[in-house]
Amino acid sequence: MLAATSSSLWTLQGDPTADGRLQNLSRDVGMVGARAWCRDHLDRYYFLSSHGLYTVSASGDGLQALSEDVIPEQLTGVADTNTVLEYDHATRAVAIHIPTASVSWLWETERQAFWPFKVGYSGSHVAMGPIMLNNGSTNGRLRQLHGITAASSADVTWRVLVADTAEQVSINAKAAIETLVAGGTPTNIHSSGVWTAGVNHRSYPRARGMFMILLLSASAAWGWEGAVCFTEPSGQWR
């Protein structure tokens, strides 16, 4: 059994009323609150410390910091004792809810990445891609974009991001979503527009690059049926 204070972590072995033994695992890392932990399908525990997100086995073995290199600033120095962690078995992700924060965070255990999100009524943001605009040796240009939304859909804002690599355009899309969730205006967008309900007129972004991501956002109930991209070669890829 695991036990913790805000600044220490322990494991209890055996019967605490008989010959049980309390063993210290850390005198620096603890849990920020009584519900700031969760357990995954492999019986490993995740918990939020004031230093970041950690994992440990039920026996106390394998205490490991998961987020030292990638942790968002909002998840360092957390002192809210009402913080709650939940494990989603379908996506194998850890949800971190801090009542005093403006957003919650999702830690993807397989991709080792954080994503911000809001619970309850909020705008939604979906990133489609990365999509290669041409073959592997030449850049492509997004000549036309044709979107179709559901007949009863709210307005959907589309944004096009382009970059030389799939990794970079994904990083840019994540930064854009984080900015939108925080209520800001992303600066790494090549072109944008709004789709109304039903079949929309074609747009002409003329975005040039090797990879693109189509970012869709809405602030009310919406439905998206699809989009068609028309591309053309646009010079040698450096």
C-alpha positions as protocol buffer text, in pm:
chain_id: "A"
residue {
  index: 1
  type: MET
  ca { x: 0 y: 0 z: 0 }
}
residue {
  index: 2
  type: LEU
  ca { x: 122 y: 350 z: -82 }
}
residue {
  index: 3
  type: ALA
  ca { x: 96 y: 648 z: 152 }
}
residue {
  index: 4
  type: ALA
  ca { x: 199 y: 1007 z: 95 }
}
residue {
  index: 5
  type: THR
  ca { x: 224 y: 1354 z: 241 }
}
residue {
  index: 6
  type: SER
  ca { x: 272 y: 1668 z: 36 }
}
residue {
  index: 7
  type: SER
  ca { x: 649 y: 1618 z: 43 }
}
residue {
  index: 8
  type: SER
  ca { x: 713 y: 1247 z: 102 }
}
residue {
  index: 9
  type: LEU
  ca { x: 614 y: 906 z: -31 }
}
residue {
  index: 10
  type: TRP
  ca { x: 595 y: 578 z: 163 }
}
residue {
  index: 11
  type: THR
  ca { x: 500 y: 216 z: 115 }
}
residue {
  index: 12
  type: LEU
  ca { x: 338 y: 1 z: 384 }
}
residue {
  index: 13
  type: GLN
  ca { x: 424 y: -368 z: 373 }
}
residue {
  index: 14
  type: GLY
  ca { x: 244 y: -627 z: 582 }
}
residue {
  index: 15
  type: ASP
  ca { x: -19 y: -583 z: 853 }
}
residue {
  index: 16
  type: PRO
  ca { x: 7 y: -237 z: 1013 }
}
residue {
  index: 17
  type: THR
  ca { x: -136 y: -375 z: 1340 }
}
residue {
  index: 18
  type: ALA
  ca { x: 119 y: -656 z: 1360 }
}
residue {
  index: 19
  type: ASP
  ca { x: 459 y: -682 z: 1195 }
}
residue {
  index: 20
  type: GLY
  ca { x: 398 y: -434 z: 912 }
}
residue {
  index: 21
  type: ARG
  ca { x: 681 y: -214 z: 791 }
}
residue {
  index: 22
  type: LEU
  ca { x: 666 y: 146 z: 671 }
}
residue {
  index: 23
  type: GLN
  ca { x: 937 y: 218 z: 415 }
}
residue {
  index: 24
  type: ASN
  ca { x: 1026 y: 561 z: 282 }
}
residue {
  index: 25
  type: LEU
  ca { x: 1046 y: 600 z: -96 }
}
residue {
  index: 26
  type: SER
  ca { x: 1114 y: 974 z: -113 }
}
residue {
  index: 27
  type: ARG
  ca { x: 1150 y: 1262 z: 132 }
}
residue {
  index: 28
  type: ASP
  ca { x: 1117 y: 1519 z: -144 }
}
residue {
  index: 29
  type: VAL
  ca { x: 838 y: 1393 z: -372 }
}
residue {
  index: 30
  type: GLY
  ca { x: 481 y: 1365 z: -243 }
}
residue {
  index: 31
  type: MET
  ca { x: 121 y: 1417 z: -357 }
}
residue {
  index: 32
  type: VAL
  ca { x: -43 y: 1758 z: -371 }
}
residue {
  index: 33
  type: GLY
  ca { x: -376 y: 1622 z: -248 }
}
residue {
  index: 34
  type: ALA
  ca { x: -568 y: 1314 z: -135 }
}
residue {
  index: 35
  type: ARG
  ca { x: -720 y: 1259 z: -482 }
}
residue {
  index: 36
  type: ALA
  ca { x: -420 y: 1365 z: -689 }
}
residue {
  index: 37
  type: TRP
  ca { x: -353 y: 1009 z: -806 }
}
residue {
  index: 38
  type: CYS
  ca { x: -495 y: 738 z: -1032 }
}
residue {
  index: 39
  type: ARG
  ca { x: -415 y: 380 z: -1139 }
}
residue {
  index: 40
  type: ASP
  ca { x: -378 y: 238 z: -1490 }
}
residue {
  index: 41
  type: HIS
  ca { x: -462 y: -102 z: -1644 }
}
residue {
  index: 42
  type: LEU
  ca { x: -116 y: -237 z: -1550 }
}
residue {
  index: 43
  type: ASP
  ca { x: -164 y: -150 z: -1182 }
}
residue {
  index: 44
  type: ARG
  ca { x: 80 y: 141 z: -1197 }
}
residue {
  index: 45
  type: TYR
  ca { x: 0 y: 459 z: -1010 }
}
residue {
  index: 46
  type: TYR
  ca { x: 25 y: 815 z: -1139 }
}
residue {
  index: 47
  type: PHE
  ca { x: 30 y: 1113 z: -906 }
}
residue {
  index: 48
  type: LEU
  ca { x: 92 y: 1486 z: -918 }
}
residue {
  index: 49
  type: SER
  ca { x: 367 y: 1626 z: -700 }
}
residue {
  index: 50
  type: SER
  ca { x: 463 y: 1989 z: -664 }
}
residue {
  index: 51
  type: HIS
  ca { x: 758 y: 1890 z: -885 }
}
residue {
  index: 52
  type: GLY
  ca { x: 543 y: 1742 z: -1164 }
}
residue {
  index: 53
  type: LEU
  ca { x: 383 y: 1414 z: -1271 }
}
residue {
  index: 54
  type: TYR
  ca { x: 523 y: 1085 z: -1136 }
}
residue {
  index: 55
  type: THR
  ca { x: 456 y: 714 z: -1168 }
}
residue {
  index: 56
  type: VAL
  ca { x: 528 y: 428 z: -929 }
}
residue {
  index: 57
  type: SER
  ca { x: 426 y: 63 z: -894 }
}
residue {
  index: 58
  type: ALA
  ca { x: 190 y: -58 z: -622 }
}
residue {
  index: 59
  type: SER
  ca { x: 488 y: -211 z: -440 }
}
residue {
  index: 60
  type: GLY
  ca { x: 676 y: 118 z: -445 }
}
residue {
  index: 61
  type: ASP
  ca { x: 925 y: 14 z: -713 }
}
residue {
  index: 62
  type: GLY
  ca { x: 1012 y: 224 z: -1015 }
}
residue {
  index: 63
  type: LEU
  ca { x: 941 y: 573 z: -887 }
}
residue {
  index: 64
  type: GLN
  ca { x: 988 y: 788 z: -1197 }
}
residue {
  index: 65
  type: ALA
  ca { x: 937 y: 1151 z: -1299 }
}
residue {
  index: 66
  type: LEU
  ca { x: 742 y: 1154 z: -1625 }
}
residue {
  index: 67
  type: SER
  ca { x: 739 y: 1518 z: -1718 }
}
residue {
  index: 68
  type: GLU
  ca { x: 1071 y: 1684 z: -1632 }
}
residue {
  index: 69
  type: ASP
  ca { x: 1148 y: 1789 z: -1990 }
}
residue {
  index: 70
  type: VAL
  ca { x: 797 y: 1864 z: -2119 }
}
residue {
  index: 71
  type: ILE
  ca { x: 586 y: 1971 z: -1822 }
}
residue {
  index: 72
  type: PRO
  ca { x: 376 y: 2287 z: -1876 }
}
residue {
  index: 73
  type: GLU
  ca { x: 457 y: 2574 z: -1641 }
}
residue {
  index: 74
  type: GLN
  ca { x: 101 y: 2555 z: -1500 }
}
residue {
  index: 75
  type: LEU
  ca { x: 174 y: 2210 z: -1355 }
}
residue {
  index: 76
  type: THR
  ca { x: 481 y: 2309 z: -1154 }
}
residue {
  index: 77
  type: GLY
  ca { x: 451 y: 2419 z: -796 }
}
residue {
  index: 78
  type: VAL
  ca { x: 86 y: 2311 z: -770 }
}
residue {
  index: 79
  type: ALA
  ca { x: -47 y: 2351 z: -415 }
}
residue {
  index: 80
  type: ASP
  ca { x: -422 y: 2302 z: -467 }
}
residue {
  index: 81
  type: THR
  ca { x: -514 y: 2012 z: -237 }
}
residue {
  index: 82
  type: ASN
  ca { x: -839 y: 1955 z: -431 }
}
residue {
  index: 83
  type: THR
  ca { x: -649 y: 1845 z: -744 }
}
residue {
  index: 84
  type: VAL
  ca { x: -792 y: 1526 z: -900 }
}
residue {
  index: 85
  type: LEU
  ca { x: -628 y: 1275 z: -1137 }
}
residue {
  index: 86
  type: GLU
  ca { x: -830 y: 1032 z: -1352 }
}
residue {
  index: 87
  type: TYR
  ca { x: -711 y: 752 z: -1579 }
}
residue {
  index: 88
  type: ASP
  ca { x: -893 y: 697 z: -1910 }
}
residue {
  index: 89
  type: HIS
  ca { x: -853 y: 330 z: -2005 }
}
residue {
  index: 90
  type: ALA
  ca { x: -980 y: 384 z: -2361 }
}
residue {
  index: 91
  type: THR
  ca { x: -712 y: 640 z: -2453 }
}
residue {
  index: 92
  type: ARG
  ca { x: -456 y: 536 z: -2189 }
}
residue {
  index: 93
  type: ALA
  ca { x: -422 y: 892 z: -2074 }
}
residue {
  index: 94
  type: VAL
  ca { x: -410 y: 1068 z: -1738 }
}
residue {
  index: 95
  type: ALA
  ca { x: -643 y: 1366 z: -1687 }
}
residue {
  index: 96
  type: ILE
  ca { x: -524 y: 1628 z: -1438 }
}
residue {
  index: 97
  type: HIS
  ca { x: -791 y: 1859 z: -1294 }
}
residue {
  index: 98
  type: ILE
  ca { x: -681 y: 2156 z: -1083 }
}
residue {
  index: 99
  type: PRO
  ca { x: -988 y: 2352 z: -964 }
}
residue {
  index: 100
  type: THR
  ca { x: -801 y: 2682 z: -942 }
}
residue {
  index: 101
  type: ALA
  ca { x: -660 y: 2651 z: -1297 }
}
residue {
  index: 102
  type: SER
  ca { x: -830 y: 2777 z: -1613 }
}
residue {
  index: 103
  type: VAL
  ca { x: -775 y: 2448 z: -1801 }
}
residue {
  index: 104
  type: SER
  ca { x: -723 y: 2081 z: -1726 }
}
residue {
  index: 105
  type: TRP
  ca { x: -439 y: 1875 z: -1874 }
}
residue {
  index: 106
  type: LEU
  ca { x: -419 y: 1535 z: -2042 }
}
residue {
  index: 107
  type: TRP
  ca { x: -98 y: 1329 z: -2027 }
}
residue {
  index: 108
  type: GLU
  ca { x: -77 y: 1075 z: -2310 }
}
residue {
  index: 109
  type: THR
  ca { x: 116 y: 780 z: -2168 }
}
residue {
  index: 110
  type: GLU
  ca { x: 215 y: 641 z: -2509 }
}
residue {
  index: 111
  type: ARG
  ca { x: 318 y: 968 z: -2677 }
}
residue {
  index: 112
  type: GLN
  ca { x: 457 y: 1120 z: -2357 }
}
residue {
  index: 113
  type: ALA
  ca { x: 288 y: 1453 z: -2424 }
}
residue {
  index: 114
  type: PHE
  ca { x: 64 y: 1703 z: -2245 }
}
residue {
  index: 115
  type: TRP
  ca { x: -253 y: 1851 z: -2399 }
}
residue {
  index: 116
  type: PRO
  ca { x: -472 y: 2124 z: -2244 }
}
residue {
  index: 117
  type: PHE
  ca { x: -849 y: 2091 z: -2243 }
}
residue {
  index: 118
  type: LYS
  ca { x: -1157 y: 2234 z: -2078 }
}
residue {
  index: 119
  type: VAL
  ca { x: -1440 y: 2039 z: -1917 }
}
residue {
  index: 120
  type: GLY
  ca { x: -1805 y: 2133 z: -1940 }
}
residue {
  index: 121
  type: TYR
  ca { x: -1923 y: 2375 z: -2208 }
}
residue {
  index: 122
  type: SER
  ca { x: -1627 y: 2494 z: -2413 }
}
residue {
  index: 123
  type: GLY
  ca { x: -1505 y: 2546 z: -2765 }
}
residue {
  index: 124
  type: SER
  ca { x: -1368 y: 2240 z: -2940 }
}
residue {
  index: 125
  type: HIS
  ca { x: -1053 y: 2217 z: -3150 }
}
residue {
  index: 126
  type: VAL
  ca { x: -962 y: 1929 z: -3380 }
}
residue {
  index: 127
  type: ALA
  ca { x: -632 y: 1897 z: -3569 }
}
residue {
  index: 128
  type: MET
  ca { x: -646 y: 1691 z: -3891 }
}
residue {
  index: 129
  type: GLY
  ca { x: -308 y: 1565 z: -4009 }
}
residue {
  index: 130
  type: PRO
  ca { x: -18 y: 1597 z: -4066 }
}
residue {
  index: 131
  type: ILE
  ca { x: -92 y: 1568 z: -4439 }
}
residue {
  index: 132
  type: MET
  ca { x: 187 y: 1554 z: -4699 }
}
residue {
  index: 133
  type: LEU
  ca { x: 112 y: 1814 z: -4966 }
}
residue {
  index: 134
  type: ASN
  ca { x: 311 y: 1640 z: -5241 }
}
residue {
  index: 135
  type: ASN
  ca { x: 563 y: 1358 z: -5278 }
}
residue {
  index: 136
  type: GLY
  ca { x: 874 y: 1324 z: -5065 }
}
residue {
  index: 137
  type: SER
  ca { x: 1104 y: 1525 z: -5294 }
}
residue {
  index: 138
  type: THR
  ca { x: 907 y: 1840 z: -5374 }
}
residue {
  index: 139
  type: ASN
  ca { x: 700 y: 2088 z: -5177 }
}
residue {
  index: 140
  type: GLY
  ca { x: 330 y: 2115 z: -5239 }
}
residue {
  index: 141
  type: ARG
  ca { x: 87 y: 2403 z: -5250 }
}
residue {
  index: 142
  type: LEU
  ca { x: -267 y: 2384 z: -5113 }
}
residue {
  index: 143
  type: ARG
  ca { x: -446 y: 2536 z: -5410 }
}
residue {
  index: 144
  type: GLN
  ca { x: -808 y: 2486 z: -5299 }
}
residue {
  index: 145
  type: LEU
  ca { x: -991 y: 2374 z: -4986 }
}
residue {
  index: 146
  type: HIS
  ca { x: -1354 y: 2262 z: -4995 }
}
residue {
  index: 147
  type: GLY
  ca { x: -1533 y: 2192 z: -4665 }
}
residue {
  index: 148
  type: ILE
  ca { x: -1870 y: 2034 z: -4586 }
}
residue {
  index: 149
  type: THR
  ca { x: -2034 y: 2056 z: -4244 }
}
residue {
  index: 150
  type: ALA
  ca { x: -2359 y: 1908 z: -4114 }
}
residue {
  index: 151
  type: ALA
  ca { x: -2686 y: 2077 z: -4208 }
}
residue {
  index: 152
  type: SER
  ca { x: -2748 y: 2183 z: -3848 }
}
residue {
  index: 153
  type: SER
  ca { x: -2385 y: 2261 z: -3763 }
}
residue {
  index: 154
  type: ALA
  ca { x: -2270 y: 2577 z: -3594 }
}
residue {
  index: 155
  type: ASP
  ca { x: -2009 y: 2783 z: -3777 }
}
residue {
  index: 156
  type: VAL
  ca { x: -1671 y: 2610 z: -3796 }
}
residue {
  index: 157
  type: THR
  ca { x: -1349 y: 2811 z: -3815 }
}
residue {
  index: 158
  type: TRP
  ca { x: -1081 y: 2643 z: -4025 }
}
residue {
  index: 159
  type: ARG
  ca { x: -712 y: 2721 z: -4005 }
}
residue {
  index: 160
  type: VAL
  ca { x: -427 y: 2591 z: -4221 }
}
residue {
  index: 161
  type: LEU
  ca { x: -76 y: 2539 z: -4082 }
}
residue {
  index: 162
  type: VAL
  ca { x: 222 y: 2438 z: -4297 }
}
residue {
  index: 163
  type: ALA
  ca { x: 582 y: 2339 z: -4221 }
}
residue {
  index: 164
  type: ASP
  ca { x: 878 y: 2152 z: -4368 }
}
residue {
  index: 165
  type: THR
  ca { x: 832 y: 1847 z: -4143 }
}
residue {
  index: 166
  type: ALA
  ca { x: 543 y: 1654 z: -3992 }
}
residue {
  index: 167
  type: GLU
  ca { x: 694 y: 1704 z: -3648 }
}
residue {
  index: 168
  type: GLN
  ca { x: 716 y: 2081 z: -3680 }
}
residue {
  index: 169
  type: VAL
  ca { x: 363 y: 2129 z: -3812 }
}
residue {
  index: 170
  type: SER
  ca { x: 236 y: 1909 z: -3524 }
}
residue {
  index: 171
  type: ILE
  ca { x: 425 y: 2122 z: -3272 }
}
residue {
  index: 172
  type: ASN
  ca { x: 278 y: 2435 z: -3430 }
}
residue {
  index: 173
  type: ALA
  ca { x: -74 y: 2289 z: -3418 }
}
residue {
  index: 174
  type: LYS
  ca { x: -38 y: 2199 z: -3052 }
}
residue {
  index: 175
  type: ALA
  ca { x: 82 y: 2553 z: -2974 }
}
residue {
  index: 176
  type: ALA
  ca { x: -212 y: 2696 z: -3167 }
}
residue {
  index: 177
  type: ILE
  ca { x: -463 y: 2483 z: -2974 }
}
residue {
  index: 178
  type: GLU
  ca { x: -305 y: 2580 z: -2641 }
}
residue {
  index: 179
  type: THR
  ca { x: -332 y: 2947 z: -2738 }
}
residue {
  index: 180
  type: LEU
  ca { x: -697 y: 2908 z: -2843 }
}
residue {
  index: 181
  type: VAL
  ca { x: -789 y: 2721 z: -2524 }
}
residue {
  index: 182
  type: ALA
  ca { x: -628 y: 3000 z: -2322 }
}
residue {
  index: 183
  type: GLY
  ca { x: -840 y: 3255 z: -2509 }
}
residue {
  index: 184
  type: GLY
  ca { x: -562 y: 3397 z: -2727 }
}
residue {
  index: 185
  type: THR
  ca { x: -503 y: 3431 z: -3101 }
}
residue {
  index: 186
  type: PRO
  ca { x: -246 y: 3191 z: -3253 }
}
residue {
  index: 187
  type: THR
  ca { x: 25 y: 3351 z: -3468 }
}
residue {
  index: 188
  type: ASN
  ca { x: 150 y: 3048 z: -3663 }
}
residue {
  index: 189
  type: ILE
  ca { x: -152 y: 3021 z: -3897 }
}
residue {
  index: 190
  type: HIS
  ca { x: -103 y: 3050 z: -4273 }
}
residue {
  index: 191
  type: SER
  ca { x: -468 y: 3108 z: -4366 }
}
residue {
  index: 192
  type: SER
  ca { x: -813 y: 3074 z: -4213 }
}
residue {
  index: 193
  type: GLY
  ca { x: -1183 y: 3110 z: -4279 }
}
residue {
  index: 194
  type: VAL
  ca { x: -1530 y: 3010 z: -4161 }
}
residue {
  index: 195
  type: TRP
  ca { x: -1751 y: 2727 z: -4285 }
}
residue {
  index: 196
  type: THR
  ca { x: -2125 y: 2764 z: -4231 }
}
residue {
  index: 197
  type: ALA
  ca { x: -2373 y: 2475 z: -4220 }
}
residue {
  index: 198
  type: GLY
  ca { x: -2383 y: 2253 z: -4529 }
}
residue {
  index: 199
  type: VAL
  ca { x: -2172 y: 2263 z: -4846 }
}
residue {
  index: 200
  type: ASN
  ca { x: -1939 y: 2564 z: -4852 }
}
residue {
  index: 201
  type: HIS
  ca { x: -1774 y: 2761 z: -5129 }
}
residue {
  index: 202
  type: ARG
  ca { x: -1418 y: 2667 z: -5214 }
}
residue {
  index: 203
  type: SER
  ca { x: -1137 y: 2861 z: -5049 }
}
residue {
  index: 204
  type: TYR
  ca { x: -792 y: 2930 z: -5199 }
}
residue {
  index: 205
  type: PRO
  ca { x: -532 y: 2924 z: -4920 }
}
residue {
  index: 206
  type: ARG
  ca { x: -228 y: 2875 z: -5151 }
}
residue {
  index: 207
  type: ALA
  ca { x: -32 y: 2751 z: -4850 }
}
residue {
  index: 208
  type: ARG
  ca { x: 310 y: 2613 z: -4949 }
}
residue {
  index: 209
  type: GLY
  ca { x: 514 y: 2351 z: -4763 }
}
residue {
  index: 210
  type: MET
  ca { x: 585 y: 1981 z: -4727 }
}
residue {
  index: 211
  type: PHE
  ca { x: 322 y: 1909 z: -4460 }
}
residue {
  index: 212
  type: MET
  ca { x: -1 y: 2073 z: -4349 }
}
residue {
  index: 213
  type: ILE
  ca { x: -251 y: 2041 z: -4066 }
}
residue {
  index: 214
  type: LEU
  ca { x: -614 y: 2150 z: -4092 }
}
residue {
  index: 215
  type: LEU
  ca { x: -729 y: 2287 z: -3756 }
}
residue {
  index: 216
  type: LEU
  ca { x: -1106 y: 2304 z: -3700 }
}
residue {
  index: 217
  type: SER
  ca { x: -1268 y: 2499 z: -3415 }
}
residue {
  index: 218
  type: ALA
  ca { x: -1621 y: 2576 z: -3300 }
}
residue {
  index: 219
  type: SER
  ca { x: -1784 y: 2720 z: -2989 }
}
residue {
  index: 220
  type: ALA
  ca { x: -2121 y: 2542 z: -3021 }
}
residue {
  index: 221
  type: ALA
  ca { x: -2255 y: 2203 z: -3135 }
}
residue {
  index: 222
  type: TRP
  ca { x: -2112 y: 2123 z: -3478 }
}
residue {
  index: 223
  type: GLY
  ca { x: -2079 y: 1841 z: -3725 }
}
residue {
  index: 224
  type: TRP
  ca { x: -1815 y: 1794 z: -3991 }
}
residue {
  index: 225
  type: GLU
  ca { x: -1867 y: 1570 z: -4292 }
}
residue {
  index: 226
  type: GLY
  ca { x: -1538 y: 1618 z: -4471 }
}
residue {
  index: 227
  type: ALA
  ca { x: -1302 y: 1836 z: -4670 }
}
residue {
  index: 228
  type: VAL
  ca { x: -1130 y: 1805 z: -5007 }
}
residue {
  index: 229
  type: CYS
  ca { x: -782 y: 1945 z: -5063 }
}
residue {
  index: 230
  type: PHE
  ca { x: -655 y: 2029 z: -5412 }
}
residue {
  index: 231
  type: THR
  ca { x: -275 y: 2049 z: -5425 }
}
residue {
  index: 232
  type: GLU
  ca { x: -1 y: 2107 z: -5683 }
}
residue {
  index: 233
  type: PRO
  ca { x: 381 y: 2073 z: -5688 }
}
residue {
  index: 234
  type: SER
  ca { x: 562 y: 2386 z: -5574 }
}
residue {
  index: 235
  type: GLY
  ca { x: 939 y: 2356 z: -5602 }
}
residue {
  index: 236
  type: GLN
  ca { x: 1217 y: 2129 z: -5480 }
}
residue {
  index: 237
  type: TRP
  ca { x: 1219 y: 2041 z: -5112 }
}
residue {
  index: 238
  type: ARG
  ca { x: 1542 y: 2161 z: -4957 }
}
